[in-house]
Coordinates of C-alpha atoms in Angstrom, one line a residue:
M206 CA 0.0 0.0 0.0
S207 CA 1.2 3.5 -0.8
N208 CA 2.4 5.8 1.9
P209 CA -0.3 8.4 2.9
T210 CA 1.3 11.3 1.1
D211 CA 1.6 9.4 -2.1
A212 CA -1.8 7.9 -1.7
Y213 CA -3.4 11.4 -1.2
A214 CA -1.6 12.8 -4.3
E215 CA -2.8 9.9 -6.4
L216 CA -6.4 10.3 -5.0
I217 CA -6.4 14.0 -5.9
K218 CA -5.1 13.4 -9.4
T219 CA -7.7 10.8 -10.0
L220 CA -10.6 12.9 -8.6
R221 CA -9.6 15.8 -10.9
E222 CA -9.6 13.5 -13.9
I223 CA -13.1 12.2 -12.9
S224 CA -14.3 15.8 -12.5
L225 CA -13.1 16.5 -16.1
L226 CA -15.2 13.6 -17.3
G227 CA -18.2 15.1 -15.3
S228 CA -17.6 18.5 -16.9
I229 CA -17.9 17.0 -20.3
G230 CA -21.3 15.7 -19.3
S231 CA -22.2 19.2 -18.2
V232 CA -21.3 20.5 -21.6
L233 CA -23.6 17.9 -23.2
H234 CA -26.4 18.8 -20.7
W235 CA -26.0 22.5 -21.5
D236 CA -26.2 21.9 -25.2
E237 CA -29.2 19.7 -24.7
R238 CA -31.2 22.3 -22.9
T239 CA -30.2 25.3 -25.1
V240 CA -29.6 24.4 -28.8
R241 CA -29.8 20.6 -29.4
P242 CA -32.3 19.9 -32.2
P243 CA -35.4 17.8 -31.1
A244 CA -34.4 14.9 -33.4
G245 CA -31.1 14.4 -31.6
A246 CA -32.7 13.5 -28.2
E247 CA -32.1 9.7 -28.5
H248 CA -28.5 10.1 -29.6
R249 CA -27.8 12.6 -26.8
A250 CA -29.3 10.3 -24.2
S251 CA -27.0 7.5 -25.4
Q252 CA -24.0 9.9 -25.2
L253 CA -24.9 10.9 -21.6
A254 CA -25.6 7.4 -20.5
L255 CA -22.2 6.2 -21.8
L256 CA -20.4 9.0 -20.1
A257 CA -22.3 8.5 -16.8
T258 CA -21.3 4.8 -16.9
M259 CA -17.7 5.6 -17.6
T260 CA -17.5 8.2 -14.8
H261 CA -19.2 5.9 -12.4
A262 CA -16.8 3.0 -13.2
R263 CA -13.8 5.3 -12.7
F264 CA -15.1 6.6 -9.4
T265 CA -16.1 3.3 -8.0
S266 CA -12.8 1.6 -8.8
P267 CA -11.4 -0.4 -5.8
R268 CA -8.3 1.7 -6.1
I269 CA -10.2 4.7 -4.9
G270 CA -11.3 2.7 -1.8
E271 CA -7.7 1.7 -1.1
L272 CA -6.4 5.2 -1.4
L273 CA -9.1 6.5 0.9
A274 CA -8.4 3.8 3.5
T275 CA -4.7 4.7 3.5
V276 CA -5.2 8.4 3.9
E277 CA -8.0 8.0 6.5
Q278 CA -5.5 6.3 8.9
S279 CA -2.9 9.0 8.6
E280 CA -2.0 12.4 10.2
L281 CA -3.1 14.1 7.0
V282 CA -6.7 14.1 8.1
K283 CA -6.1 14.8 11.8
S284 CA -7.5 18.4 11.6
P285 CA -11.2 18.1 10.4
A286 CA -11.1 21.5 8.6
S287 CA -7.9 20.8 6.7
D288 CA -8.0 20.6 2.9
A289 CA -7.1 16.9 3.0
A290 CA -9.7 16.0 5.7
V291 CA -12.4 17.8 3.8
N292 CA -11.5 16.1 0.5
V293 CA -11.2 12.7 2.0
H294 CA -14.4 12.9 4.2
H295 CA -16.6 14.0 1.3
T296 CA -15.0 11.6 -1.2
R297 CA -15.6 8.7 1.2
R298 CA -19.2 9.7 1.6
A299 CA -19.7 9.9 -2.2
Y300 CA -17.7 6.7 -2.8
D301 CA -19.7 4.7 -0.3
R302 CA -22.9 5.8 -2.0
A303 CA -21.7 5.3 -5.5
T304 CA -20.3 1.8 -5.0
K305 CA -23.8 0.7 -3.9
L306 CA -25.3 1.6 -7.3
P307 CA -25.1 -1.0 -10.1
P308 CA -23.6 0.4 -13.3
S309 CA -26.7 -0.7 -15.2
L310 CA -28.9 1.5 -12.9
V311 CA -26.6 4.4 -13.4
E312 CA -26.8 4.0 -17.2
E313 CA -30.5 3.6 -17.2
M314 CA -31.1 6.6 -15.0
S315 CA -28.9 8.8 -17.2
K316 CA -30.6 7.8 -20.4
T317 CA -34.1 7.9 -18.9
T318 CA -33.8 11.3 -17.4
S319 CA -32.4 12.8 -20.6
L320 CA -35.3 11.4 -22.6
A321 CA -37.7 12.4 -19.9
E322 CA -36.6 16.0 -19.9
N323 CA -37.1 16.1 -23.6
A324 CA -40.6 14.6 -23.2
W325 CA -41.4 17.1 -20.4
E326 CA -40.5 20.0 -22.7
G327 CA -42.9 18.8 -25.4
A328 CA -45.6 18.0 -22.9
K329 CA -45.4 21.4 -21.3
K330 CA -45.7 23.2 -24.6
S331 CA -48.9 21.3 -25.4
S332 CA -50.1 21.0 -21.8
D333 CA -50.3 17.2 -22.3
F334 CA -49.6 15.4 -19.0
K335 CA -50.6 12.0 -20.3
S336 CA -47.8 12.0 -22.8
F337 CA -45.3 12.7 -20.0
A338 CA -46.8 10.4 -17.3
P339 CA -45.1 7.2 -18.4
W340 CA -41.7 8.9 -18.3
L341 CA -42.4 10.4 -14.8
E342 CA -43.5 7.0 -13.5
K343 CA -40.2 5.4 -14.8
V344 CA -38.1 8.2 -13.2
F345 CA -39.8 7.6 -9.8
E346 CA -39.3 3.9 -10.1
L347 CA -35.6 4.3 -10.8
K348 CA -35.3 6.6 -7.9
R349 CA -36.9 4.1 -5.7
Q350 CA -34.4 1.5 -6.8
E351 CA -31.6 4.0 -6.2
A352 CA -32.7 4.7 -2.7
D353 CA -33.1 1.0 -1.9
C354 CA -29.6 0.3 -3.2
V355 CA -28.0 3.0 -1.1
R356 CA -29.8 2.4 2.1
P357 CA -31.9 -0.8 2.0
G358 CA -35.0 -0.7 4.3
K359 CA -34.5 3.0 5.2
N360 CA -36.6 6.0 4.5
R361 CA -36.3 6.4 0.7
Y362 CA -37.0 10.1 0.7
D363 CA -34.3 10.8 3.3
T364 CA -31.8 8.8 1.2
L365 CA -32.5 10.9 -1.9
L366 CA -32.7 14.2 0.0
D367 CA -29.2 13.5 1.5
E368 CA -27.7 13.7 -2.0
Y369 CA -28.7 17.4 -2.2
E370 CA -28.7 18.5 1.5
P371 CA -26.3 16.2 3.4
G372 CA -27.6 15.2 6.8
E373 CA -31.0 16.7 6.3
T374 CA -34.2 14.6 7.0
S375 CA -37.8 14.8 6.0
A376 CA -38.8 14.8 9.7
N377 CA -36.8 17.9 10.3
L378 CA -38.1 19.5 7.2
R379 CA -41.6 19.0 8.3
V380 CA -40.8 20.9 11.4
V381 CA -39.3 23.7 9.3
F382 CA -42.3 23.9 7.0
E383 CA -44.7 23.8 10.0
S384 CA -42.8 26.7 11.6
L385 CA -43.4 28.7 8.4
R386 CA -46.9 27.6 7.2
G387 CA -48.9 29.2 10.0
P388 CA -47.2 32.6 10.0
L389 CA -47.1 32.8 6.2
V390 CA -50.8 31.9 5.8
E391 CA -51.6 34.5 8.5
L392 CA -49.5 37.2 6.8
V393 CA -51.0 36.5 3.3
G394 CA -54.5 36.6 4.9
K395 CA -53.8 40.1 6.4
I396 CA -52.4 41.3 3.1
T397 CA -55.5 40.1 1.2
A398 CA -57.8 41.7 3.9
S399 CA -56.0 45.0 3.5
G400 CA -57.6 45.5 0.2
K401 CA -54.4 47.1 -1.2
K402 CA -53.3 46.0 -4.7
A403 CA -49.9 46.4 -6.2
P404 CA -50.0 48.1 -9.6
T405 CA -48.7 45.0 -11.4
E406 CA -50.1 46.1 -14.7
I407 CA -46.9 48.1 -15.0
L408 CA -45.0 44.9 -15.4
E409 CA -47.4 43.4 -17.9
R410 CA -46.8 46.0 -20.7
H411 CA -44.7 45.4 -23.8
Y412 CA -41.0 44.8 -22.9
P413 CA -39.1 43.8 -26.0
A414 CA -37.0 40.7 -25.5
D415 CA -33.8 42.2 -26.9
A416 CA -34.0 45.1 -24.5
Q417 CA -34.7 42.8 -21.6
E418 CA -31.6 40.7 -22.5
K419 CA -29.4 43.8 -22.6
L420 CA -30.7 45.0 -19.2
A421 CA -30.3 41.5 -17.8
R422 CA -26.7 41.4 -18.9
E423 CA -26.0 44.8 -17.6
T424 CA -27.5 43.9 -14.2
A425 CA -25.7 40.6 -13.9
A426 CA -22.4 42.4 -14.6
A427 CA -23.2 45.2 -12.1
V428 CA -23.6 42.8 -9.2
G429 CA -20.4 40.9 -10.1
F430 CA -20.9 38.3 -12.7
D431 CA -17.8 37.9 -14.8
F432 CA -18.8 37.6 -18.5
D433 CA -15.2 36.8 -19.4
A434 CA -15.8 33.6 -17.4
G435 CA -19.5 33.1 -18.1
V436 CA -22.4 33.0 -20.5
L437 CA -26.1 34.0 -20.5
A438 CA -28.3 32.1 -22.9
R439 CA -31.9 31.1 -23.3
S440 CA -33.8 27.9 -22.3
V441 CA -37.3 26.7 -21.5
H442 CA -36.4 26.5 -17.8
P443 CA -33.8 28.9 -16.4
F444 CA -30.7 27.2 -14.9
C445 CA -27.1 27.6 -14.0
T446 CA -24.2 25.2 -14.5
S447 CA -20.5 25.3 -14.0
L448 CA -18.5 23.6 -16.7
G449 CA -15.2 24.1 -14.8
V450 CA -12.8 26.9 -13.9
G451 CA -13.5 30.0 -16.0
D452 CA -16.8 28.7 -17.5
T453 CA -20.0 29.3 -15.7
R454 CA -23.2 29.3 -17.7
M455 CA -26.7 30.4 -17.0
T456 CA -29.9 30.8 -18.9
T457 CA -33.1 32.7 -18.7
R458 CA -36.3 33.0 -20.7
Y459 CA -38.1 36.2 -22.0
D460 CA -41.8 37.0 -21.9
E461 CA -42.3 40.3 -23.8
N462 CA -45.6 40.9 -21.9
Y463 CA -44.1 40.4 -18.4
F464 CA -41.0 42.1 -17.1
G465 CA -40.4 40.1 -13.9
D466 CA -39.9 36.6 -15.4
A467 CA -36.6 37.3 -17.1
F468 CA -35.2 40.1 -14.9
F469 CA -35.6 38.3 -11.6
G470 CA -34.9 34.9 -13.1
T471 CA -31.6 36.2 -14.4
L472 CA -30.8 37.7 -11.0
H473 CA -31.6 34.4 -9.4
E474 CA -29.3 32.5 -11.7
T475 CA -26.7 35.2 -11.3
G476 CA -26.7 34.4 -7.6
H477 CA -25.9 30.8 -8.3
S478 CA -23.3 31.8 -10.8
L479 CA -21.5 34.2 -8.4
Y480 CA -21.2 31.3 -6.0
D481 CA -19.7 29.0 -8.7
Q482 CA -17.3 31.8 -9.8
G483 CA -16.3 32.4 -6.2
L484 CA -15.4 28.8 -5.4
P485 CA -11.6 28.4 -5.0
A486 CA -10.3 27.5 -8.5
E487 CA -7.2 25.8 -7.1
H488 CA -9.5 23.2 -5.7
F489 CA -11.4 22.4 -8.9
G490 CA -12.6 18.8 -9.0
L491 CA -12.4 18.3 -5.3
P492 CA -14.9 18.7 -2.4
R493 CA -12.8 21.6 -1.1
G494 CA -13.8 23.5 -4.3
E495 CA -17.4 22.5 -4.4
A496 CA -20.6 24.1 -2.9
V497 CA -21.7 23.1 0.6
S498 CA -25.2 22.0 -0.4
L499 CA -28.1 23.0 -2.6
G500 CA -29.7 24.8 0.3
I501 CA -26.6 27.1 0.6
H502 CA -26.4 27.4 -3.2
E503 CA -30.0 28.5 -3.2
S504 CA -29.4 31.0 -0.5
Q505 CA -27.1 32.8 -2.9
S506 CA -29.6 33.0 -5.7
R507 CA -32.5 34.0 -3.5
M508 CA -30.5 36.6 -1.7
W509 CA -29.6 38.4 -5.0
E510 CA -33.0 37.9 -6.5
N511 CA -35.1 39.0 -3.5
L512 CA -33.2 40.6 -0.6
V513 CA -31.1 42.7 -3.0
G514 CA -33.1 42.8 -6.2
R515 CA -36.5 43.6 -4.7
S516 CA -35.2 46.2 -2.3
R517 CA -36.1 49.8 -2.6
S518 CA -32.4 50.8 -2.7
F519 CA -31.7 48.5 -5.6
W520 CA -34.3 50.2 -7.7
K521 CA -33.1 53.7 -6.7
H522 CA -30.1 52.7 -8.9
F523 CA -31.7 50.5 -11.5
L524 CA -35.1 52.1 -12.3
Q525 CA -33.6 54.8 -14.4
K526 CA -31.8 52.1 -16.4
A527 CA -35.1 50.2 -16.8
K528 CA -36.8 53.4 -18.0
A529 CA -34.0 54.1 -20.5
A530 CA -34.4 50.5 -21.8
F531 CA -38.2 50.6 -21.9
P532 CA -39.3 54.2 -22.3
Q533 CA -42.9 53.4 -23.5
A534 CA -43.7 50.7 -20.9
T535 CA -42.3 52.8 -18.0
A536 CA -43.6 56.2 -19.0
G537 CA -45.0 58.0 -16.0
V538 CA -44.1 55.2 -13.6
S539 CA -43.2 56.5 -10.1
D540 CA -40.5 55.0 -7.9
D541 CA -43.1 54.0 -5.4
D542 CA -45.4 52.3 -7.9
W543 CA -42.5 50.3 -9.4
Y544 CA -41.3 49.2 -6.0
F545 CA -44.8 48.1 -5.0
A546 CA -45.2 46.3 -8.3
V547 CA -42.1 44.2 -8.1
N548 CA -43.0 43.3 -4.5
D549 CA -46.6 42.3 -5.1
I550 CA -47.7 39.6 -2.7
R551 CA -50.6 37.4 -3.7
P552 CA -51.1 33.7 -4.5
S553 CA -50.1 32.7 -8.0
L554 CA -49.8 29.7 -10.2
I555 CA -46.1 29.6 -11.1
R556 CA -43.5 28.9 -8.5
T557 CA -40.6 30.7 -10.2
E558 CA -42.8 33.9 -10.4
A559 CA -44.1 33.6 -6.9
D560 CA -43.6 36.4 -4.4
E561 CA -41.4 36.0 -1.3
A562 CA -44.3 35.3 1.1
T563 CA -46.1 32.6 -0.9
Y564 CA -43.1 31.0 -2.5
N565 CA -42.5 28.5 0.3
L566 CA -46.1 27.3 0.1
H567 CA -45.3 26.2 -3.5
V568 CA -42.3 24.3 -2.2
L569 CA -44.3 22.7 0.7
M570 CA -46.8 21.3 -1.8
R571 CA -44.1 19.7 -3.9
F572 CA -42.3 18.3 -0.9
E573 CA -45.5 16.5 0.1
L574 CA -46.4 15.4 -3.4
E575 CA -43.0 13.9 -4.3
Q576 CA -43.0 11.9 -1.0
A577 CA -46.4 10.6 -1.7
I578 CA -45.5 9.4 -5.2
L579 CA -42.1 8.0 -4.1
N580 CA -43.9 6.0 -1.3
Q581 CA -46.6 4.9 -3.8
E582 CA -49.3 6.6 -1.8
L583 CA -50.2 8.7 -4.8
S584 CA -50.1 7.4 -8.4
V585 CA -48.5 9.4 -11.2
A586 CA -51.9 9.3 -13.1
D587 CA -53.6 11.1 -10.2
L588 CA -50.9 13.8 -9.9
P589 CA -52.7 16.5 -11.9
A590 CA -55.9 16.3 -9.8
E591 CA -54.0 16.2 -6.5
W592 CA -51.8 19.0 -7.6
N593 CA -54.8 21.2 -8.4
A594 CA -56.5 20.3 -5.1
R595 CA -53.4 21.3 -3.1
M596 CA -52.9 24.5 -5.0
K597 CA -56.5 25.4 -4.1
K598 CA -55.9 24.4 -0.4
Y599 CA -52.6 26.2 0.1
L600 CA -52.8 29.1 -2.3
G601 CA -56.4 29.5 -3.1
V602 CA -55.8 29.2 -6.9
T603 CA -56.5 26.5 -9.4
P604 CA -54.4 26.0 -12.5
P605 CA -56.4 26.2 -15.8
D606 CA -54.2 23.6 -17.4
D607 CA -51.3 21.2 -16.6
A608 CA -48.7 23.5 -18.2
R609 CA -49.3 26.0 -15.4
G610 CA -49.9 23.2 -13.0
C611 CA -47.9 19.9 -12.5
L612 CA -45.9 20.4 -15.7
Q613 CA -44.4 23.7 -14.8
D614 CA -41.1 22.4 -13.2
V615 CA -38.3 20.5 -15.0
H616 CA -36.8 18.9 -11.8
W617 CA -38.7 15.6 -11.5
S618 CA -38.1 14.8 -15.2
G619 CA -34.4 15.1 -14.5
G620 CA -34.5 12.8 -11.4
G621 CA -34.5 15.7 -8.9
I622 CA -36.6 13.9 -6.3
G623 CA -35.8 15.4 -2.9
Y624 CA -34.6 18.6 -4.5
F625 CA -37.4 21.0 -3.9
P626 CA -37.0 21.5 -0.1
T627 CA -33.6 23.0 -0.7
Y628 CA -35.4 26.1 -2.1
T629 CA -37.0 26.8 1.2
L630 CA -33.8 26.1 3.1
G631 CA -32.2 28.6 0.7
N632 CA -34.7 31.3 1.6
L633 CA -34.1 30.7 5.3
Y634 CA -30.3 30.7 5.0
A635 CA -30.4 33.8 2.7
A636 CA -32.4 35.9 5.2
Q637 CA -30.2 34.9 8.1
F638 CA -26.9 35.6 6.2
F639 CA -28.3 38.9 4.9
E640 CA -29.2 40.0 8.4
Q641 CA -25.6 39.3 9.5
A642 CA -24.2 41.0 6.4
R643 CA -26.1 44.2 7.4
K644 CA -24.5 44.0 10.9
D645 CA -21.0 43.5 9.5
L646 CA -21.0 45.9 6.5
G647 CA -23.2 48.8 7.7
D648 CA -25.6 50.6 5.4
L649 CA -26.1 48.2 2.6
D650 CA -29.0 50.2 1.3
A651 CA -26.8 53.3 0.7
M652 CA -24.3 51.1 -1.2
F653 CA -27.1 49.5 -3.4
A654 CA -28.5 53.0 -4.1
K655 CA -25.1 54.0 -5.6
G656 CA -24.9 50.7 -7.6
D657 CA -22.1 49.4 -5.3
F658 CA -22.6 45.7 -4.7
A659 CA -19.0 44.8 -4.3
P660 CA -19.0 44.9 -0.5
L661 CA -21.8 42.4 -0.2
L662 CA -20.2 40.1 -2.8
G663 CA -16.9 40.3 -1.0
W664 CA -18.6 39.4 2.2
L665 CA -20.2 36.3 0.6
R666 CA -16.8 35.4 -1.0
R667 CA -15.0 35.5 2.4
N668 CA -17.7 33.9 4.5
I669 CA -19.2 31.3 2.2
H670 CA -17.7 30.8 -1.3
T671 CA -14.1 30.4 -0.4
H672 CA -14.7 27.6 2.1
G673 CA -16.1 25.1 -0.4
K674 CA -17.3 22.0 1.6
T675 CA -15.1 22.7 4.6
Y676 CA -18.2 23.2 6.8
S677 CA -21.7 21.7 6.7
A678 CA -24.6 23.9 6.0
G679 CA -25.6 24.1 9.7
E680 CA -22.0 24.7 10.8
L681 CA -21.7 27.5 8.3
A682 CA -24.8 29.2 9.6
K683 CA -23.5 29.0 13.1
R684 CA -20.0 30.1 12.1
I685 CA -21.3 33.2 10.2
T686 CA -24.3 34.3 12.4
G687 CA -23.5 32.6 15.7
K688 CA -26.9 30.9 15.6
P689 CA -28.5 27.8 14.2
L690 CA -30.8 28.1 11.2
S691 CA -34.0 29.9 12.2
P692 CA -37.1 31.0 10.4
E693 CA -37.2 34.3 12.3
P694 CA -35.0 36.4 10.0
L695 CA -37.1 35.5 7.0
L696 CA -40.4 36.1 8.8
T697 CA -39.1 39.4 10.1
H698 CA -38.1 40.5 6.6
L699 CA -41.5 39.5 5.2
R700 CA -43.4 41.2 7.9
Q701 CA -41.5 44.4 7.6
K702 CA -42.0 44.5 3.8
A703 CA -45.7 43.7 4.2
G704 CA -46.1 46.5 6.8
E705 CA -44.4 49.0 4.5
L706 CA -46.4 48.1 1.4
Y707 CA -49.7 46.9 2.8
G708 CA -49.9 48.5 6.2
V709 CA -50.4 45.2 8.0

């Protein structure tokens, strides 16, 4: 057996090579969701399946296990926060999980999800759930198999959730959601009873797509996105992906009759991209250079989208730019009306367009539904009806069709079962981090009003981005704020904004 230092060097070299294979897959995924022609779906699925199988085989090699065992017994990992300890700990965790998955399942999952995403895109366009249902059923069945391979006899949902939010459980998430549900429903009820309506018609005028794209790029650059190391393109569902050092890509979509979709969607993906661009490049391909969890990743996107992008001070700087870009649509619009419009709070159909107060009710509903389907308490065929019933129960609205109902999200088609709760965790972490940033940096509103976002980005770089996976999500929250994750900062933020706009 190698000595620990040599074993660690070989491990790092191998992990970087495996990450390069993974980044090739990311290029193929990017191409698939942006420019791949429809007729190429089957071929692309085969490419991705082959690459996934190759990557899995390389990562699950017995040699990786031998190298890990050698280093784990050495002084190299004595300090838990050292680079070596972080890399070995998280690699062991991933290795133990991956070695339990048969190569045939990995291949089938990759091919199925690729084809399912293609089927979802077509089904959403035509609002035809029945054409997509067989694919969704197959995805859920494969995820059941995955969970049973990784942790036989254990809670399947927790097993899948752990992939996105290490250490989190559905039982704890239910407590989190219950701590939010009552206060949010109460707040939305007060807002409705106030009788005040935001002038949202301002956002529903004609906003040419080309001008939207120009403003989106200008805004992304202003808050810190490096276009020399990144790209903004178009896709059906906005997303962000990192292809490696110096290549972070994001997408958005443009609705010429609604300003908010592209603008805030781009800010959201910019938040993800800033995190990816801020991870330490010298640790590419290693846990030390990867994001903590999807909840922490989401905290970055939701912070820039909502806590920054919907603030009054942000629009003191950007409203004049919006008026210059869209002179007809914004003619005569006051600062107060615009601020009220972009902070409209009312139940809506589409999660990605939901306001800050009702957004988590969308996530709660998905959290419950995906558990029910995974545990075979709800059939895929019954999903549309159950979706509509829960939308009525939680938000008081009923989708007129499946495109604006159970077909609106891409995640399940891609195998993202257990993914949705990370959105709410992201909202909670974002509010708690932002509250601390205000304490540490001083008058953030004065900075935003001048178009100065560098202090906040620098704070995020120092406190979150640079650490990679050194700390768990919970540890990071305590390290930064001195407190465990709490719903109070988010609820305080929402109540203050509701009081300002609706007088409740």
